[in-house]
Amino acid sequence: MTVNVPLPVTDAIAAVDAWFEGLGRPFLGKLPADDPLLAGRGKVGWRISTRGHELLVLVDAAFPFSRPNCYLPIATRAMPHVERDGKLCLRNPELPGDPVSAISAAIGLARKLLADIAAGAEDDDFQEDFGLYWAQGCYGHPARLLGLAGAPSAFSAWMASDTALYGFRNRTDAERWWKHRFGQSAAKVHRMATIALDVLPHPDSYPKTAIELWELVERRSKDGTAILRECLDQCPKSLLVTLTGFAPSGRAHAASLYLSRKVDDRKVPLKRRVIVGASRTGPLSIERLCEDFNVRRLTTQALDAASSRLPYAERDQLARSRVAVIGCGALGSGVARLLAKSGIGQLFLVDPDTMGWENIRRHQLGAGFVGLNKAKALAHAIAQENPDIVSITPHGVNIQTVLAEEPALLRKMDLVVACTANWAANAAIDNYMVVHGGPVCIYAWMEAHALASHAVLVTPDKMFALGYDAAGNPPMTTSISERPAPVECGGLTTPFGAIELAHAEGLAARLAMDFLRGRSTKAEWRTWLTDAASLADAEGAWTPEWLASRGEPNPLGEIVSAEWQ
């Protein structure tokens, strides 16, 4: 087998120099040291002629342990997959052991891209990656949008902080998000124009002035002109306008512009009454309105970008889902956080306990929350981390009290996840489900030393309690251990670690998501079993009953599933 040994950096540059010299006429020489593209320590560049273009190939001081980049001299017209500074967006391989091959591969991909551009094969990229092209050349505060990608034309809401502008579908969403993220009510909510375009514009057509914006909306939007006109008629000091639309693939986009009113020669802000008074015979023309505004294109960020891996319909469905997590201890807190990060819009948390120092290595909340109720502290933390969540309601009491005081609460849920590790609480939940015929409930728990964890999905036609005796003892456990559990039941020690816990959290949260997405519809019992090394650390073993029923587990750990009888 041949092993490529990386060359010293100076030898790598010398080898690439020799390779370029060998190209003959296509090689146009090295970039001069004072070229702006070489600003920075240790950069080197070469020039070649290929496919009717001058192509620049640059490496930085880390080469050959970094990827070479290709540039075109900055063009006046936008080109697909070419950034504003002329850099080509390539996925060339990193080949630290062979610098010449790394350069050759980059040039080969650049040549293919130039050929595809010339053939028109990449024209749709301006719409597919609309947000990336829009952001090129944008400076200043970004616009951060929630739920506006692909949204229809409408009056929307926006607000500003010291570092960004924020846009939302409506005032309710704006105030809720702000309260979740910053813990206080928004100071001022403004009206915004959201305008849906039939076709997203080419970079050469991005509006630079207010009248160009108006002309774009006139050409590309069926219903946006009325909204934009009404906003401009109000002569605001500033206005956020968001353009939305879809790429040919169906990918949704949104991008914003900031309109600020100009000042007159005396440096005094133009008052609305002055503008209105300037035309006493009727409304101002759109040309007259537009000339009073400056326009700045904004880098646009999606506050809900994290949910983009799911289809749009599923995202909306999950945002409407109502899930109760009963028990917000080590396991339940992790399950609740995973569900929030997965897009569940409405969470209800139930736990009477207080955070203690013994919790901080295994609980989602750390030392800063010691002394606080787990459900209430977790609700605050999740809302701040995921401010787009619709609602998160804590109940700092046990589930028995909740059922007594709000007997209809669980009936409103799409799913209940019980992580109580308490037989009486689970029995109360199970009894409630039988009496009311649902909803579906997942019961999740861990065995001693976290050698195994379980998640059982119980449908309305089943009962969880039928798997246990009257005292809550199961007919079959998965593991046994020679090492006794802490006598204080974890009050002063941690009987398992965060890594073992992560498997249990993922097991229960995944089963919950599979149910909510329609992938698991029957009563099901999933079990995670630890690896052989962790089993030995705990002086544990698999029970004979488990081995007879399920067989020997994988020594690297595994998840198994069976029907819940």
PDB file of C-alpha atoms in Angstrom, residues 100-239:
ATOM      1  CA  VAL A 100      -0.669  19.112  -6.729  1.00  0.00           C
ATOM      2  CA  SER A 101      -3.700  16.805  -6.873  1.00  0.00           C
ATOM      3  CA  ALA A 102      -5.566  19.182  -4.566  1.00  0.00           C
ATOM      4  CA  ILE A 103      -4.919  22.085  -6.959  1.00  0.00           C
ATOM      5  CA  SER A 104      -5.765  19.990 -10.001  1.00  0.00           C
ATOM      6  CA  ALA A 105      -9.043  18.787  -8.446  1.00  0.00           C
ATOM      7  CA  ALA A 106     -10.092  22.352  -7.592  1.00  0.00           C
ATOM      8  CA  ILE A 107      -9.401  23.539 -11.136  1.00  0.00           C
ATOM      9  CA  GLY A 108     -11.286  20.560 -12.580  1.00  0.00           C
ATOM     10  CA  LEU A 109     -14.384  21.371 -10.531  1.00  0.00           C
ATOM     11  CA  ALA A 110     -14.090  25.064 -11.440  1.00  0.00           C
ATOM     12  CA  ARG A 111     -13.952  24.179 -15.145  1.00  0.00           C
ATOM     13  CA  LYS A 112     -17.045  21.985 -14.835  1.00  0.00           C
ATOM     14  CA  LEU A 113     -18.935  24.744 -13.024  1.00  0.00           C
ATOM     15  CA  LEU A 114     -18.005  27.289 -15.704  1.00  0.00           C
ATOM     16  CA  ALA A 115     -19.196  24.869 -18.395  1.00  0.00           C
ATOM     17  CA  ASP A 116     -22.502  24.301 -16.573  1.00  0.00           C
ATOM     18  CA  ILE A 117     -22.976  28.056 -16.150  1.00  0.00           C
ATOM     19  CA  ALA A 118     -22.362  28.639 -19.848  1.00  0.00           C
ATOM     20  CA  ALA A 119     -24.934  25.947 -20.705  1.00  0.00           C
ATOM     21  CA  GLY A 120     -27.534  27.481 -18.359  1.00  0.00           C
ATOM     22  CA  ALA A 121     -27.651  24.350 -16.216  1.00  0.00           C
ATOM     23  CA  GLU A 122     -27.208  26.352 -12.989  1.00  0.00           C
ATOM     24  CA  ASP A 123     -29.672  29.194 -13.630  1.00  0.00           C
ATOM     25  CA  ASP A 124     -32.165  27.920 -11.059  1.00  0.00           C
ATOM     26  CA  ASP A 125     -29.528  28.261  -8.353  1.00  0.00           C
ATOM     27  CA  PHE A 126     -30.336  31.964  -7.947  1.00  0.00           C
ATOM     28  CA  GLN A 127     -33.738  30.912  -6.661  1.00  0.00           C
ATOM     29  CA  GLU A 128     -32.721  27.712  -4.881  1.00  0.00           C
ATOM     30  CA  ASP A 129     -30.111  29.597  -2.819  1.00  0.00           C
ATOM     31  CA  PHE A 130     -31.911  32.937  -2.902  1.00  0.00           C
ATOM     32  CA  GLY A 131     -31.039  33.821   0.694  1.00  0.00           C
ATOM     33  CA  LEU A 132     -27.315  33.278   0.153  1.00  0.00           C
ATOM     34  CA  TYR A 133     -27.154  35.536  -2.902  1.00  0.00           C
ATOM     35  CA  TRP A 134     -29.328  38.139  -1.176  1.00  0.00           C
ATOM     36  CA  ALA A 135     -26.878  38.268   1.738  1.00  0.00           C
ATOM     37  CA  GLN A 136     -23.877  39.031  -0.473  1.00  0.00           C
ATOM     38  CA  GLY A 137     -22.880  42.609   0.107  1.00  0.00           C
ATOM     39  CA  CYS A 138     -25.251  43.152   3.041  1.00  0.00           C
ATOM     40  CA  TYR A 139     -23.903  44.932   6.083  1.00  0.00           C
ATOM     41  CA  GLY A 140     -25.240  46.198   9.375  1.00  0.00           C
ATOM     42  CA  HIS A 141     -27.915  44.676  11.578  1.00  0.00           C
ATOM     43  CA  PRO A 142     -29.498  41.462  10.245  1.00  0.00           C
ATOM     44  CA  ALA A 143     -33.197  40.734   9.905  1.00  0.00           C
ATOM     45  CA  ARG A 144     -34.269  37.677  11.880  1.00  0.00           C
ATOM     46  CA  LEU A 145     -37.572  36.201  10.758  1.00  0.00           C
ATOM     47  CA  LEU A 146     -39.920  33.641  12.299  1.00  0.00           C
ATOM     48  CA  GLY A 147     -42.407  31.710  10.190  1.00  0.00           C
ATOM     49  CA  LEU A 148     -42.183  33.992   7.155  1.00  0.00           C
ATOM     50  CA  ALA A 149     -40.437  31.763   4.593  1.00  0.00           C
ATOM     51  CA  GLY A 150     -42.928  31.277   1.787  1.00  0.00           C
ATOM     52  CA  ALA A 151     -45.613  33.245   3.659  1.00  0.00           C
ATOM     53  CA  PRO A 152     -48.419  34.947   1.684  1.00  0.00           C
ATOM     54  CA  SER A 153     -48.682  38.706   1.315  1.00  0.00           C
ATOM     55  CA  ALA A 154     -49.936  40.272   4.547  1.00  0.00           C
ATOM     56  CA  PHE A 155     -49.400  43.001   7.088  1.00  0.00           C
ATOM     57  CA  SER A 156     -46.989  41.528   9.597  1.00  0.00           C
ATOM     58  CA  ALA A 157     -45.103  42.706  12.697  1.00  0.00           C
ATOM     59  CA  TRP A 158     -41.515  43.709  13.396  1.00  0.00           C
ATOM     60  CA  MET A 159     -39.451  45.042  16.261  1.00  0.00           C
ATOM     61  CA  ALA A 160     -35.859  46.019  16.863  1.00  0.00           C
ATOM     62  CA  SER A 161     -33.122  45.368  19.395  1.00  0.00           C
ATOM     63  CA  ASP A 162     -29.708  46.993  19.600  1.00  0.00           C
ATOM     64  CA  THR A 163     -28.241  44.297  17.362  1.00  0.00           C
ATOM     65  CA  ALA A 164     -30.975  43.085  14.971  1.00  0.00           C
ATOM     66  CA  LEU A 165     -34.426  43.564  13.469  1.00  0.00           C
ATOM     67  CA  TYR A 166     -37.039  40.860  14.060  1.00  0.00           C
ATOM     68  CA  GLY A 167     -39.985  39.995  11.820  1.00  0.00           C
ATOM     69  CA  PHE A 168     -43.046  37.864  12.628  1.00  0.00           C
ATOM     70  CA  ARG A 169     -46.324  36.833  11.022  1.00  0.00           C
ATOM     71  CA  ASN A 170     -48.360  38.839  13.504  1.00  0.00           C
ATOM     72  CA  ARG A 171     -48.182  40.840  16.709  1.00  0.00           C
ATOM     73  CA  THR A 172     -49.104  37.837  18.881  1.00  0.00           C
ATOM     74  CA  ASP A 173     -46.159  35.788  17.601  1.00  0.00           C
ATOM     75  CA  ALA A 174     -43.859  38.783  18.009  1.00  0.00           C
ATOM     76  CA  GLU A 175     -44.788  39.464  21.626  1.00  0.00           C
ATOM     77  CA  ARG A 176     -44.690  35.785  22.605  1.00  0.00           C
ATOM     78  CA  TRP A 177     -41.260  35.184  21.054  1.00  0.00           C
ATOM     79  CA  TRP A 178     -39.834  38.339  22.635  1.00  0.00           C
ATOM     80  CA  LYS A 179     -41.167  37.395  26.050  1.00  0.00           C
ATOM     81  CA  HIS A 180     -39.724  33.888  25.797  1.00  0.00           C
ATOM     82  CA  ARG A 181     -36.318  35.023  24.554  1.00  0.00           C
ATOM     83  CA  PHE A 182     -35.712  38.134  26.636  1.00  0.00           C
ATOM     84  CA  GLY A 183     -37.998  37.591  29.621  1.00  0.00           C
ATOM     85  CA  GLN A 184     -39.821  40.881  29.173  1.00  0.00           C
ATOM     86  CA  SER A 185     -42.504  42.470  27.030  1.00  0.00           C
ATOM     87  CA  ALA A 186     -41.476  44.088  23.753  1.00  0.00           C
ATOM     88  CA  ALA A 187     -41.085  47.856  23.955  1.00  0.00           C
ATOM     89  CA  LYS A 188     -42.675  48.599  20.570  1.00  0.00           C
ATOM     90  CA  VAL A 189     -44.144  46.495  17.765  1.00  0.00           C
ATOM     91  CA  HIS A 190     -44.283  48.031  14.265  1.00  0.00           C
ATOM     92  CA  ARG A 191     -46.270  47.071  11.187  1.00  0.00           C
ATOM     93  CA  MET A 192     -44.326  45.278   8.460  1.00  0.00           C
ATOM     94  CA  ALA A 193     -45.105  44.513   4.825  1.00  0.00           C
ATOM     95  CA  THR A 194     -44.732  40.856   3.881  1.00  0.00           C
ATOM     96  CA  ILE A 195     -44.980  40.481   0.092  1.00  0.00           C
ATOM     97  CA  ALA A 196     -45.178  37.159  -1.739  1.00  0.00           C
ATOM     98  CA  LEU A 197     -43.458  37.117  -5.147  1.00  0.00           C
ATOM     99  CA  ASP A 198     -44.456  34.736  -7.931  1.00  0.00           C
ATOM    100  CA  VAL A 199     -40.818  34.430  -9.023  1.00  0.00           C
ATOM    101  CA  LEU A 200     -37.819  35.297  -6.873  1.00  0.00           C
ATOM    102  CA  PRO A 201     -35.615  37.951  -8.528  1.00  0.00           C
ATOM    103  CA  HIS A 202     -32.211  37.512 -10.145  1.00  0.00           C
ATOM    104  CA  PRO A 203     -29.369  39.134  -8.148  1.00  0.00           C
ATOM    105  CA  ASP A 204     -29.018  41.813 -10.825  1.00  0.00           C
ATOM    106  CA  SER A 205     -32.635  42.802 -10.095  1.00  0.00           C
ATOM    107  CA  TYR A 206     -32.378  43.133  -6.326  1.00  0.00           C
ATOM    108  CA  PRO A 207     -33.875  46.561  -5.514  1.00  0.00           C
ATOM    109  CA  LYS A 208     -31.490  49.323  -4.531  1.00  0.00           C
ATOM    110  CA  THR A 209     -34.061  52.101  -4.233  1.00  0.00           C
ATOM    111  CA  ALA A 210     -37.637  52.353  -3.045  1.00  0.00           C
ATOM    112  CA  ILE A 211     -38.955  52.867  -6.567  1.00  0.00           C
ATOM    113  CA  GLU A 212     -37.072  49.749  -7.748  1.00  0.00           C
ATOM    114  CA  LEU A 213     -38.706  47.850  -4.883  1.00  0.00           C
ATOM    115  CA  TRP A 214     -42.110  49.113  -5.982  1.00  0.00           C
ATOM    116  CA  GLU A 215     -41.470  48.107  -9.606  1.00  0.00           C
ATOM    117  CA  LEU A 216     -40.346  44.620  -8.513  1.00  0.00           C
ATOM    118  CA  VAL A 217     -43.514  44.152  -6.466  1.00  0.00           C
ATOM    119  CA  GLU A 218     -45.646  45.409  -9.373  1.00  0.00           C
ATOM    120  CA  ARG A 219     -44.044  42.865 -11.737  1.00  0.00           C
ATOM    121  CA  ARG A 220     -43.780  39.838  -9.476  1.00  0.00           C
ATOM    122  CA  SER A 221     -46.579  40.013  -6.884  1.00  0.00           C
ATOM    123  CA  LYS A 222     -50.325  39.545  -7.366  1.00  0.00           C
ATOM    124  CA  ASP A 223     -51.381  41.241  -4.142  1.00  0.00           C
ATOM    125  CA  GLY A 224     -48.318  42.970  -2.708  1.00  0.00           C
ATOM    126  CA  THR A 225     -48.750  46.451  -4.138  1.00  0.00           C
ATOM    127  CA  ALA A 226     -51.756  47.303  -1.963  1.00  0.00           C
ATOM    128  CA  ILE A 227     -49.873  46.286   1.185  1.00  0.00           C
ATOM    129  CA  LEU A 228     -46.706  48.158   0.255  1.00  0.00           C
ATOM    130  CA  ARG A 229     -48.673  51.249  -0.817  1.00  0.00           C
ATOM    131  CA  GLU A 230     -50.571  51.391   2.474  1.00  0.00           C
ATOM    132  CA  CYS A 231     -47.358  51.072   4.472  1.00  0.00           C
ATOM    133  CA  LEU A 232     -45.670  53.844   2.481  1.00  0.00           C
ATOM    134  CA  ASP A 233     -48.755  56.069   2.777  1.00  0.00           C
ATOM    135  CA  GLN A 234     -48.231  56.102   6.529  1.00  0.00           C
ATOM    136  CA  CYS A 235     -44.849  57.789   5.912  1.00  0.00           C
ATOM    137  CA  PRO A 236     -43.117  55.867   8.726  1.00  0.00           C
ATOM    138  CA  LYS A 237     -39.660  56.818   9.921  1.00  0.00           C
ATOM    139  CA  SER A 238     -38.618  53.258   9.100  1.00  0.00           C
ATOM    140  CA  LEU A 239     -40.213  50.190   7.565  1.00  0.00           C
TER     141      LEU A 239
END
